Amino acid sequence: MTSTERAVNGRRYRLPRVPTVIVCIDGCEQDYVNQAVQAGVAPFFASLAAQGTVLAGDCAMPSFTNPNNLSIVTGVPPSVHGICGNYFFDPEQQAEVLMNDARYLRAPTVLAALAEAGSRVAVVTAKDKLRALLGHGLKGVCFSAEKADEATQAGHGIDDVLRRVGRPLPSVYSADLSEFVFAAGEMLLRTQRPDLMYLSTTDYIQHKFAPGTEGANAFYAMMDRYLAAMDGLGAVIGVTADHGMNAKTDALGRPNIVFLQDELDTAHPGATRVLLPITDPYVVHHGALGSYATVYLQDAARLAPVAASLRALPGVDEVLTRAEAAARFELPADRIGDLVVLAHRLTVLGTSASRHDLSGLTVPLRSHGGLSEQRVPLLFNRRLLPDDAARLRNFDVLHLALNRLA
Amino acid sequence: MTSTERAVNGRRYRLPRVPTVIVCIDGCEQDYVNQAVQAGVAPFFASLAAQGTVLAGDCAMPSFTNPNNLSIVTGVPPSVHGICGNYFFDPEQQAEVLMNDARYLRAPTVLAALAEAGSRVAVVTAKDKLRALLGHGLKGVCFSAEKADEATQAGHGIDDVLRRVGRPLPSVYSADLSEFVFAAGEMLLRTQRPDLMYLSTTDYIQHKFAPGTEGANAFYAMMDRYLAAMDGLGAVIGVTADHGMNAKTDALGRPNIVFLQDELDTAHPGATRVLLPITDPYVVHHGALGSYATVYLQDAARLAPVAASLRALPGVDEVLTRAEAAARFELPADRIGDLVVLAHRLTVLGTSASRHDLSGLTVPLRSHGGLSEQRVPLLFNRRLLPDDAARLRNFDVLHLALNRLA
């Protein structure tokens, strides 16, 4: 290994020689970009087909935000970095807890390793929930749009963010939250010119608007303008997503929900505990409803009958044992339940009807979590050398941007 | 059985006492209706949640037009009626031929049976390719919008159609073709008041426009106006679809195509013939590209290695043997190949690159054929009694509209 590269989690990364911006567009089903391009509002994205590189890859499963952001910044699947949901059952605490704390992270990030090697690194996230994980061990700038007003030099590597960005603190449920991430990224590129920057948005808009609709196109037009500006500042840009997004409703927009805990409590009283790893403190826009769930059993002997009950439910596509799910989806076996359940593209999985507050669903539910949201874009504003990977992943984005520039 | 019902293909149907209109909206992914309702342009559809019945069902596989239109009018899957594609390899002729001819139909239609029992029946299709199959054995009105100018009393049960409808002959590649179907339906309801009417549109618009975009919303607004008018005329209305529709492109709108014949010719020269049952005379808007293909082998001994090659292709989701596909999808085993191939939601299957003319794809490809397009709406403008079917199908629509009115 030369002094210009570093090995992280078994992969080698060249230190950036040109400012490199990696963007994770939360919930970026590929058709959002396509439809915005078709509508003529995304000229920068449109330019990538001719002047850059347009690929697609599979995200880590479950197709949720935290596992995938961590895969992107570590370059490895959840089986290695340990973050397999927003929420999990912690066997040490014997409790269901958020997986936001960096002590759950089992691998260093490429960001931290390159900063250690001398690269100047900056991270801006939309929601604060990701900041601690993404910034773990990082010597550099790391703050969230949500709590931009609380950033300090000592804690976040920067202060006075609102003034520097020139925008007020955005609401956590808004398109503004993501725009603030881009505005901060452009400000950093202009003022500090970090060698490596990671920008991660929120999917508030994608949960509400279908590809090609006005609300979605306006959001992608906004991102297109900032990306064009950063391109104009000479940055190498790589864009991917944590997961896609699909409608989860019937023809009248009513959610298709299978309440797994209710179903299992009827068929197998007291035998199971259903856990939804999508659960986090920000559930207003999706009601904690996604297309992936995990089920813990009180008694392992009940595995087969419980699995059979789950498989018989309309809207359930696949039921895997812990070992099967860990192997197929590269998940940490000690952090998932005895069974993993995947829903149909148009269906979400709930626990009990009484435990989901759907009052925030003011528009028809769109969500993610399943295999139907695994395919995401991998877009670059530079030509890349061909890569011999049989299957590209969203967490190859750092490798591609740093190692495969033509 | 009483004189007010008839048994057809093992199911009983009540003769309609109120004019009953069954509509098959070609390519009606449920989100088209939902987005049009959200946009406020589909008040009739919107009213169904409160005043009618909103269900969803699975279409017959492959999720193509002909197999599903025939399933809808026969009430049974392709294993019974025999139509498993637009196109197939006819072992008798030892040639690849269109399956448009009524001699391929193995079951009577409910339409013909109820006409025989005294109901006045009318059928209007968009494209003429379906007319012969849908009208097989039917004593009543049956014509296509495409060839409305050629309809005669002797051949179609009606003449002078353009004048009666008051619209010019529509282009086969247009939204007008489907509007003509609805306009003709409303005209028939006003002038002849048939007891049972089947209206079948074309998916030209859905192949071009995503749910919620202007082109799609305008099309659903048009249908909404005609459905409201027919509702106002007192008809019982049941709406379903032959299949859904998905984007089949990357983020820049370029089609994701796996050319199966090219791949197999490299791995197994001369061993296979790939057939695409989506093929029909009207391929401009989808280039004969769908997410379902069938593969014939010269030598049955090559089944396992050919299947393994297919399974290894990115974008291929499932490979089934003839027996597996016939059992799982209720297909006629003698009319499919040795293997059935299903593509990923965002991928289509081609034969050889040189055999597909993509020049007609003026907008990013949207298509169907796979399991990802199986879920379709089942909408009624009346309350229905609960049905005990574990799994509703689009070809339950006649049963529901005729037998389950509350």
mmCIF file of N, CA, C and O in Angstrom, chain B residues 288-351:
data_model
loop_
_atom_site.group_PDB
_atom_site.id
_atom_site.type_symbol
_atom_site.label_atom_id
_atom_site.label_comp_id
_atom_site.label_asym_id
_atom_site.label_seq_id
_atom_site.Cartn_x
_atom_site.Cartn_y
_atom_site.Cartn_z
ATOM 1 N N ALA B 288 -41.571 -4.716 -27.823
ATOM 2 C CA ALA B 288 -41.713 -6.152 -27.511
ATOM 3 C C ALA B 288 -40.893 -6.550 -26.294
ATOM 4 O O ALA B 288 -40.422 -7.677 -26.188
ATOM 5 N N LEU B 289 -40.731 -5.596 -25.386
ATOM 6 C CA LEU B 289 -39.931 -5.853 -24.191
ATOM 7 C C LEU B 289 -40.813 -5.908 -22.945
ATOM 8 O O LEU B 289 -41.427 -4.915 -22.560
ATOM 9 N N GLY B 290 -40.862 -7.057 -22.308
ATOM 10 C CA GLY B 290 -41.587 -7.232 -21.058
ATOM 11 C C GLY B 290 -40.733 -8.007 -20.072
ATOM 12 O O GLY B 290 -39.585 -8.352 -20.370
ATOM 13 N N SER B 291 -41.295 -8.302 -18.910
ATOM 14 C CA SER B 291 -40.504 -8.942 -17.854
ATOM 15 C C SER B 291 -40.752 -10.443 -17.753
ATOM 16 O O SER B 291 -40.537 -11.040 -16.695
ATOM 17 N N TYR B 292 -41.199 -11.045 -18.857
ATOM 18 C CA TYR B 292 -41.500 -12.485 -18.886
ATOM 19 C C TYR B 292 -41.033 -13.041 -20.217
ATOM 20 O O TYR B 292 -41.255 -12.429 -21.268
ATOM 21 N N ALA B 293 -40.385 -14.185 -20.183
ATOM 22 C CA ALA B 293 -39.964 -14.851 -21.414
ATOM 23 C C ALA B 293 -40.064 -16.349 -21.211
ATOM 24 O O ALA B 293 -40.128 -16.840 -20.081
ATOM 25 N N THR B 294 -40.091 -17.071 -22.315
ATOM 26 C CA THR B 294 -40.070 -18.525 -22.208
ATOM 27 C C THR B 294 -39.002 -19.049 -23.167
ATOM 28 O O THR B 294 -38.716 -18.437 -24.193
ATOM 29 N N VAL B 295 -38.364 -20.128 -22.767
ATOM 30 C CA VAL B 295 -37.206 -20.640 -23.494
ATOM 31 C C VAL B 295 -37.450 -22.094 -23.898
ATOM 32 O O VAL B 295 -37.789 -22.936 -23.045
ATOM 33 N N TYR B 296 -37.302 -22.361 -25.198
ATOM 34 C CA TYR B 296 -37.416 -23.727 -25.708
ATOM 35 C C TYR B 296 -36.019 -24.306 -25.885
ATOM 36 O O TYR B 296 -35.100 -23.611 -26.334
ATOM 37 N N LEU B 297 -35.867 -25.565 -25.529
ATOM 38 C CA LEU B 297 -34.577 -26.243 -25.663
ATOM 39 C C LEU B 297 -34.624 -27.230 -26.816
ATOM 40 O O LEU B 297 -35.643 -27.892 -27.036
ATOM 41 N N GLN B 298 -33.510 -27.328 -27.547
ATOM 42 C CA GLN B 298 -33.420 -28.361 -28.589
ATOM 43 C C GLN B 298 -33.263 -29.727 -27.947
ATOM 44 O O GLN B 298 -33.694 -30.740 -28.489
ATOM 45 N N ASP B 299 -32.632 -29.744 -26.783
ATOM 46 C CA ASP B 299 -32.277 -31.009 -26.139
ATOM 47 C C ASP B 299 -32.603 -30.887 -24.650
ATOM 48 O O ASP B 299 -31.989 -30.085 -23.939
ATOM 49 N N ALA B 300 -33.581 -31.666 -24.203
ATOM 50 C CA ALA B 300 -34.053 -31.553 -22.825
ATOM 51 C C ALA B 300 -32.938 -31.796 -21.814
ATOM 52 O O ALA B 300 -33.011 -31.336 -20.670
ATOM 53 N N ALA B 301 -31.899 -32.497 -22.220
ATOM 54 C CA ALA B 301 -30.799 -32.780 -21.295
ATOM 55 C C ALA B 301 -30.039 -31.520 -20.889
ATOM 56 O O ALA B 301 -29.311 -31.518 -19.901
ATOM 57 N N ARG B 302 -30.237 -30.458 -21.668
ATOM 58 C CA ARG B 302 -29.523 -29.207 -21.352
ATOM 59 C C ARG B 302 -30.292 -28.330 -20.378
ATOM 60 O O ARG B 302 -29.877 -27.188 -20.104
ATOM 61 N N LEU B 303 -31.418 -28.813 -19.888
ATOM 62 C CA LEU B 303 -32.283 -27.986 -19.041
ATOM 63 C C LEU B 303 -31.540 -27.363 -17.856
ATOM 64 O O LEU B 303 -31.598 -26.149 -17.643
ATOM 65 N N ALA B 304 -30.850 -28.201 -17.092
ATOM 66 C CA ALA B 304 -30.216 -27.704 -15.868
ATOM 67 C C ALA B 304 -29.136 -26.667 -16.155
ATOM 68 O O ALA B 304 -29.136 -25.588 -15.538
ATOM 69 N N PRO B 305 -28.209 -26.925 -17.086
ATOM 70 C CA PRO B 305 -27.192 -25.894 -17.332
ATOM 71 C C PRO B 305 -27.762 -24.605 -17.930
ATOM 72 O O PRO B 305 -27.298 -23.507 -17.582
ATOM 73 N N VAL B 306 -28.763 -24.720 -18.796
ATOM 74 C CA VAL B 306 -29.367 -23.503 -19.350
ATOM 75 C C VAL B 306 -30.068 -22.723 -18.234
ATOM 76 O O VAL B 306 -29.931 -21.494 -18.133
ATOM 77 N N ALA B 307 -30.798 -23.432 -17.385
ATOM 78 C CA ALA B 307 -31.475 -22.755 -16.265
ATOM 79 C C ALA B 307 -30.454 -22.069 -15.366
ATOM 80 O O ALA B 307 -30.667 -20.939 -14.919
ATOM 81 N N ALA B 308 -29.338 -22.737 -15.134
ATOM 82 C CA ALA B 308 -28.303 -22.144 -14.274
ATOM 83 C C ALA B 308 -27.725 -20.882 -14.913
ATOM 84 O O ALA B 308 -27.499 -19.875 -14.229
ATOM 85 N N SER B 309 -27.514 -20.914 -16.215
ATOM 86 C CA SER B 309 -27.011 -19.716 -16.906
ATOM 87 C C SER B 309 -27.999 -18.563 -16.780
ATOM 88 O O SER B 309 -27.615 -17.413 -16.557
ATOM 89 N N LEU B 310 -29.278 -18.886 -16.938
ATOM 90 C CA LEU B 310 -30.300 -17.843 -16.839
ATOM 91 C C LEU B 310 -30.345 -17.254 -15.429
ATOM 92 O O LEU B 310 -30.427 -16.040 -15.251
ATOM 93 N N ARG B 311 -30.285 -18.138 -14.435
ATOM 94 C CA ARG B 311 -30.360 -17.655 -13.046
ATOM 95 C C ARG B 311 -29.195 -16.748 -12.692
ATOM 96 O O ARG B 311 -29.306 -15.890 -11.817
ATOM 97 N N ALA B 312 -28.056 -16.934 -13.367
ATOM 98 C CA ALA B 312 -26.870 -16.141 -13.039
ATOM 99 C C ALA B 312 -26.909 -14.746 -13.668
ATOM 100 O O ALA B 312 -26.070 -13.906 -13.347
ATOM 101 N N LEU B 313 -27.889 -14.486 -14.537
ATOM 102 C CA LEU B 313 -27.929 -13.187 -15.215
ATOM 103 C C LEU B 313 -28.497 -12.110 -14.293
ATOM 104 O O LEU B 313 -29.569 -12.289 -13.719
ATOM 105 N N PRO B 314 -27.782 -10.992 -14.145
ATOM 106 C CA PRO B 314 -28.335 -9.885 -13.355
ATOM 107 C C PRO B 314 -29.643 -9.411 -13.985
ATOM 108 O O PRO B 314 -29.722 -9.290 -15.211
ATOM 109 N N GLY B 315 -30.628 -9.174 -13.166
ATOM 110 C CA GLY B 315 -31.927 -8.741 -13.679
ATOM 111 C C GLY B 315 -32.917 -9.878 -13.816
ATOM 112 O O GLY B 315 -34.113 -9.642 -13.952
ATOM 113 N N VAL B 316 -32.411 -11.124 -13.807
ATOM 114 C CA VAL B 316 -33.313 -12.287 -13.833
ATOM 115 C C VAL B 316 -33.654 -12.653 -12.385
ATOM 116 O O VAL B 316 -32.770 -12.863 -11.573
ATOM 117 N N ASP B 317 -34.940 -12.696 -12.088
ATOM 118 C CA ASP B 317 -35.356 -12.983 -10.716
ATOM 119 C C ASP B 317 -35.654 -14.458 -10.490
ATOM 120 O O ASP B 317 -35.304 -15.016 -9.458
ATOM 121 N N GLU B 318 -36.351 -15.076 -11.438
ATOM 122 C CA GLU B 318 -36.747 -16.468 -11.239
ATOM 123 C C GLU B 318 -36.712 -17.217 -12.557
ATOM 124 O O GLU B 318 -37.046 -16.665 -13.613
ATOM 125 N N VAL B 319 -36.331 -18.484 -12.480
ATOM 126 C CA VAL B 319 -36.345 -19.379 -13.639
ATOM 127 C C VAL B 319 -37.087 -20.642 -13.219
ATOM 128 O O VAL B 319 -36.684 -21.308 -12.262
ATOM 129 N N LEU B 320 -38.171 -20.929 -13.922
ATOM 130 C CA LEU B 320 -38.999 -22.084 -13.550
ATOM 131 C C LEU B 320 -39.025 -23.082 -14.702
ATOM 132 O O LEU B 320 -38.987 -22.691 -15.876
ATOM 133 N N THR B 321 -39.116 -24.335 -14.356
ATOM 134 C CA THR B 321 -39.324 -25.332 -15.402
ATOM 135 C C THR B 321 -40.771 -25.245 -15.887
ATOM 136 O O THR B 321 -41.624 -24.634 -15.238
ATOM 137 N N ARG B 322 -41.024 -25.869 -17.043
ATOM 138 C CA ARG B 322 -42.384 -25.868 -17.580
ATOM 139 C C ARG B 322 -43.387 -26.350 -16.524
ATOM 140 O O ARG B 322 -44.420 -25.714 -16.305
ATOM 141 N N ALA B 323 -43.062 -27.445 -15.853
ATOM 142 C CA ALA B 323 -44.002 -28.008 -14.877
ATOM 143 C C ALA B 323 -44.199 -27.055 -13.700
ATOM 144 O O ALA B 323 -45.331 -26.860 -13.228
ATOM 145 N N GLU B 324 -43.110 -26.469 -13.246
ATOM 146 C CA GLU B 324 -43.223 -25.524 -12.125
ATOM 147 C C GLU B 324 -44.061 -24.316 -12.519
ATOM 148 O O GLU B 324 -44.934 -23.872 -11.756
ATOM 149 N N ALA B 325 -43.786 -23.772 -13.700
ATOM 150 C CA ALA B 325 -44.522 -22.585 -14.149
ATOM 151 C C ALA B 325 -46.000 -22.907 -14.384
ATOM 152 O O ALA B 325 -46.886 -22.128 -14.027
ATOM 153 N N ALA B 326 -46.259 -24.065 -14.980
ATOM 154 C CA ALA B 326 -47.645 -24.438 -15.244
ATOM 155 C C ALA B 326 -48.425 -24.583 -13.941
ATOM 156 O O ALA B 326 -49.576 -24.153 -13.846
ATOM 157 N N ALA B 327 -47.770 -25.162 -12.933
ATOM 158 C CA ALA B 327 -48.454 -25.362 -11.646
ATOM 159 C C ALA B 327 -48.631 -24.031 -10.908
ATOM 160 O O ALA B 327 -49.731 -23.696 -10.465
ATOM 161 N N ARG B 328 -47.544 -23.280 -10.803
ATOM 162 C CA ARG B 328 -47.606 -22.061 -9.987
ATOM 163 C C ARG B 328 -48.462 -20.974 -10.633
ATOM 164 O O ARG B 328 -49.206 -20.276 -9.939
ATOM 165 N N PHE B 329 -48.371 -20.838 -11.944
ATOM 166 C CA PHE B 329 -49.095 -19.751 -12.617
ATOM 167 C C PHE B 329 -50.329 -20.230 -13.375
ATOM 168 O O PHE B 329 -50.935 -19.453 -14.119
ATOM 169 N N GLU B 330 -50.690 -21.489 -13.216
ATOM 170 C CA GLU B 330 -51.889 -22.018 -13.893
ATOM 171 C C GLU B 330 -51.826 -21.756 -15.398
ATOM 172 O O GLU B 330 -52.713 -21.136 -15.983
ATOM 173 N N LEU B 331 -50.734 -22.210 -15.997
ATOM 174 C CA LEU B 331 -50.511 -22.028 -17.430
ATOM 175 C C LEU B 331 -50.703 -23.348 -18.174
ATOM 176 O O LEU B 331 -50.489 -24.419 -17.599
ATOM 177 N N PRO B 332 -51.090 -23.293 -19.456
ATOM 178 C CA PRO B 332 -51.191 -24.520 -20.255
ATOM 179 C C PRO B 332 -49.785 -25.028 -20.595
ATOM 180 O O PRO B 332 -49.063 -24.373 -21.362
ATOM 181 N N ALA B 333 -49.409 -26.175 -20.045
ATOM 182 C CA ALA B 333 -48.028 -26.661 -20.170
ATOM 183 C C ALA B 333 -47.621 -26.876 -21.621
ATOM 184 O O ALA B 333 -46.450 -26.750 -21.973
ATOM 185 N N ASP B 334 -48.594 -27.195 -22.474
ATOM 186 C CA ASP B 334 -48.250 -27.463 -23.877
ATOM 187 C C ASP B 334 -48.030 -26.194 -24.697
ATOM 188 O O ASP B 334 -47.675 -26.272 -25.866
ATOM 189 N N ARG B 335 -48.252 -25.058 -24.089
ATOM 190 C CA ARG B 335 -48.103 -23.808 -24.838
ATOM 191 C C ARG B 335 -47.038 -22.884 -24.259
ATOM 192 O O ARG B 335 -47.007 -21.690 -24.582
ATOM 193 N N ILE B 336 -46.212 -23.419 -23.370
ATOM 194 C CA ILE B 336 -45.077 -22.634 -22.878
ATOM 195 C C ILE B 336 -43.814 -23.438 -23.159
ATOM 196 O O ILE B 336 -43.874 -24.627 -23.488
ATOM 197 N N GLY B 337 -42.667 -22.765 -23.042
ATOM 198 C CA GLY B 337 -41.404 -23.427 -23.329
ATOM 199 C C GLY B 337 -40.945 -24.315 -22.184
ATOM 200 O O GLY B 337 -41.663 -24.527 -21.202
ATOM 201 N N ASP B 338 -39.736 -24.820 -22.324
ATOM 202 C CA ASP B 338 -39.181 -25.700 -21.294
ATOM 203 C C ASP B 338 -38.850 -24.929 -20.027
ATOM 204 O O ASP B 338 -38.829 -25.499 -18.937
ATOM 205 N N LEU B 339 -38.577 -23.643 -20.187
ATOM 206 C CA LEU B 339 -38.270 -22.793 -19.032
ATOM 207 C C LEU B 339 -39.065 -21.495 -19.145
ATOM 208 O O LEU B 339 -39.318 -21.002 -20.250
ATOM 209 N N VAL B 340 -39.441 -20.974 -18.000
ATOM 210 C CA VAL B 340 -40.091 -19.668 -17.927
ATOM 211 C C VAL B 340 -39.183 -18.750 -17.116
ATOM 212 O O VAL B 340 -38.691 -19.143 -16.057
ATOM 213 N N VAL B 341 -38.944 -17.540 -17.620
ATOM 214 C CA VAL B 341 -38.012 -16.611 -16.996
ATOM 215 C C VAL B 341 -38.748 -15.339 -16.587
ATOM 216 O O VAL B 341 -39.481 -14.754 -17.395
ATOM 217 N N LEU B 342 -38.545 -14.928 -15.345
ATOM 218 C CA LEU B 342 -39.157 -13.703 -14.844
ATOM 219 C C LEU B 342 -38.065 -12.701 -14.506
ATOM 220 O O LEU B 342 -37.067 -13.052 -13.862
ATOM 221 N N ALA B 343 -38.255 -11.473 -14.933
ATOM 222 C CA ALA B 343 -37.255 -10.433 -14.675
ATOM 223 C C ALA B 343 -37.610 -9.648 -13.424
ATOM 224 O O ALA B 343 -38.750 -9.634 -12.951
ATOM 225 N N HIS B 344 -36.610 -8.978 -12.920
ATOM 226 C CA HIS B 344 -36.730 -8.030 -11.822
ATOM 227 C C HIS B 344 -37.691 -6.903 -12.219
ATOM 228 O O HIS B 344 -37.865 -6.616 -13.397
ATOM 229 N N ARG B 345 -38.277 -6.268 -11.230
ATOM 230 C CA ARG B 345 -39.255 -5.215 -11.470
ATOM 231 C C ARG B 345 -38.792 -4.173 -12.477
ATOM 232 O O ARG B 345 -39.592 -3.681 -13.278
ATOM 233 N N LEU B 346 -37.522 -3.802 -12.447
ATOM 234 C CA LEU B 346 -37.040 -2.703 -13.286
ATOM 235 C C LEU B 346 -36.343 -3.196 -14.546
ATOM 236 O O LEU B 346 -35.670 -2.422 -15.217
ATOM 237 N N THR B 347 -36.485 -4.474 -14.861
ATOM 238 C CA THR B 347 -35.749 -5.072 -15.981
ATOM 239 C C THR B 347 -36.716 -5.754 -16.941
ATOM 240 O O THR B 347 -37.708 -6.332 -16.523
ATOM 241 N N VAL B 348 -36.388 -5.700 -18.226
ATOM 242 C CA VAL B 348 -37.147 -6.442 -19.235
ATOM 243 C C VAL B 348 -36.238 -7.455 -19.919
ATOM 244 O O VAL B 348 -35.014 -7.345 -19.888
ATOM 245 N N LEU B 349 -36.885 -8.426 -20.556
ATOM 246 C CA LEU B 349 -36.175 -9.502 -21.225
ATOM 247 C C LEU B 349 -36.353 -9.371 -22.727
ATOM 248 O O LEU B 349 -37.475 -9.246 -23.224
ATOM 249 N N GLY B 350 -35.245 -9.403 -23.453
ATOM 250 C CA GLY B 350 -35.292 -9.383 -24.906
ATOM 251 C C GLY B 350 -34.782 -10.687 -25.468
ATOM 252 O O GLY B 350 -34.349 -11.566 -24.727
ATOM 253 N N THR B 351 -34.868 -10.838 -26.791
ATOM 254 C CA THR B 351 -34.240 -11.995 -27.439
ATOM 255 C C THR B 351 -32.795 -11.584 -27.783
ATOM 256 O O THR B 351 -31.922 -11.686 -26.943
#
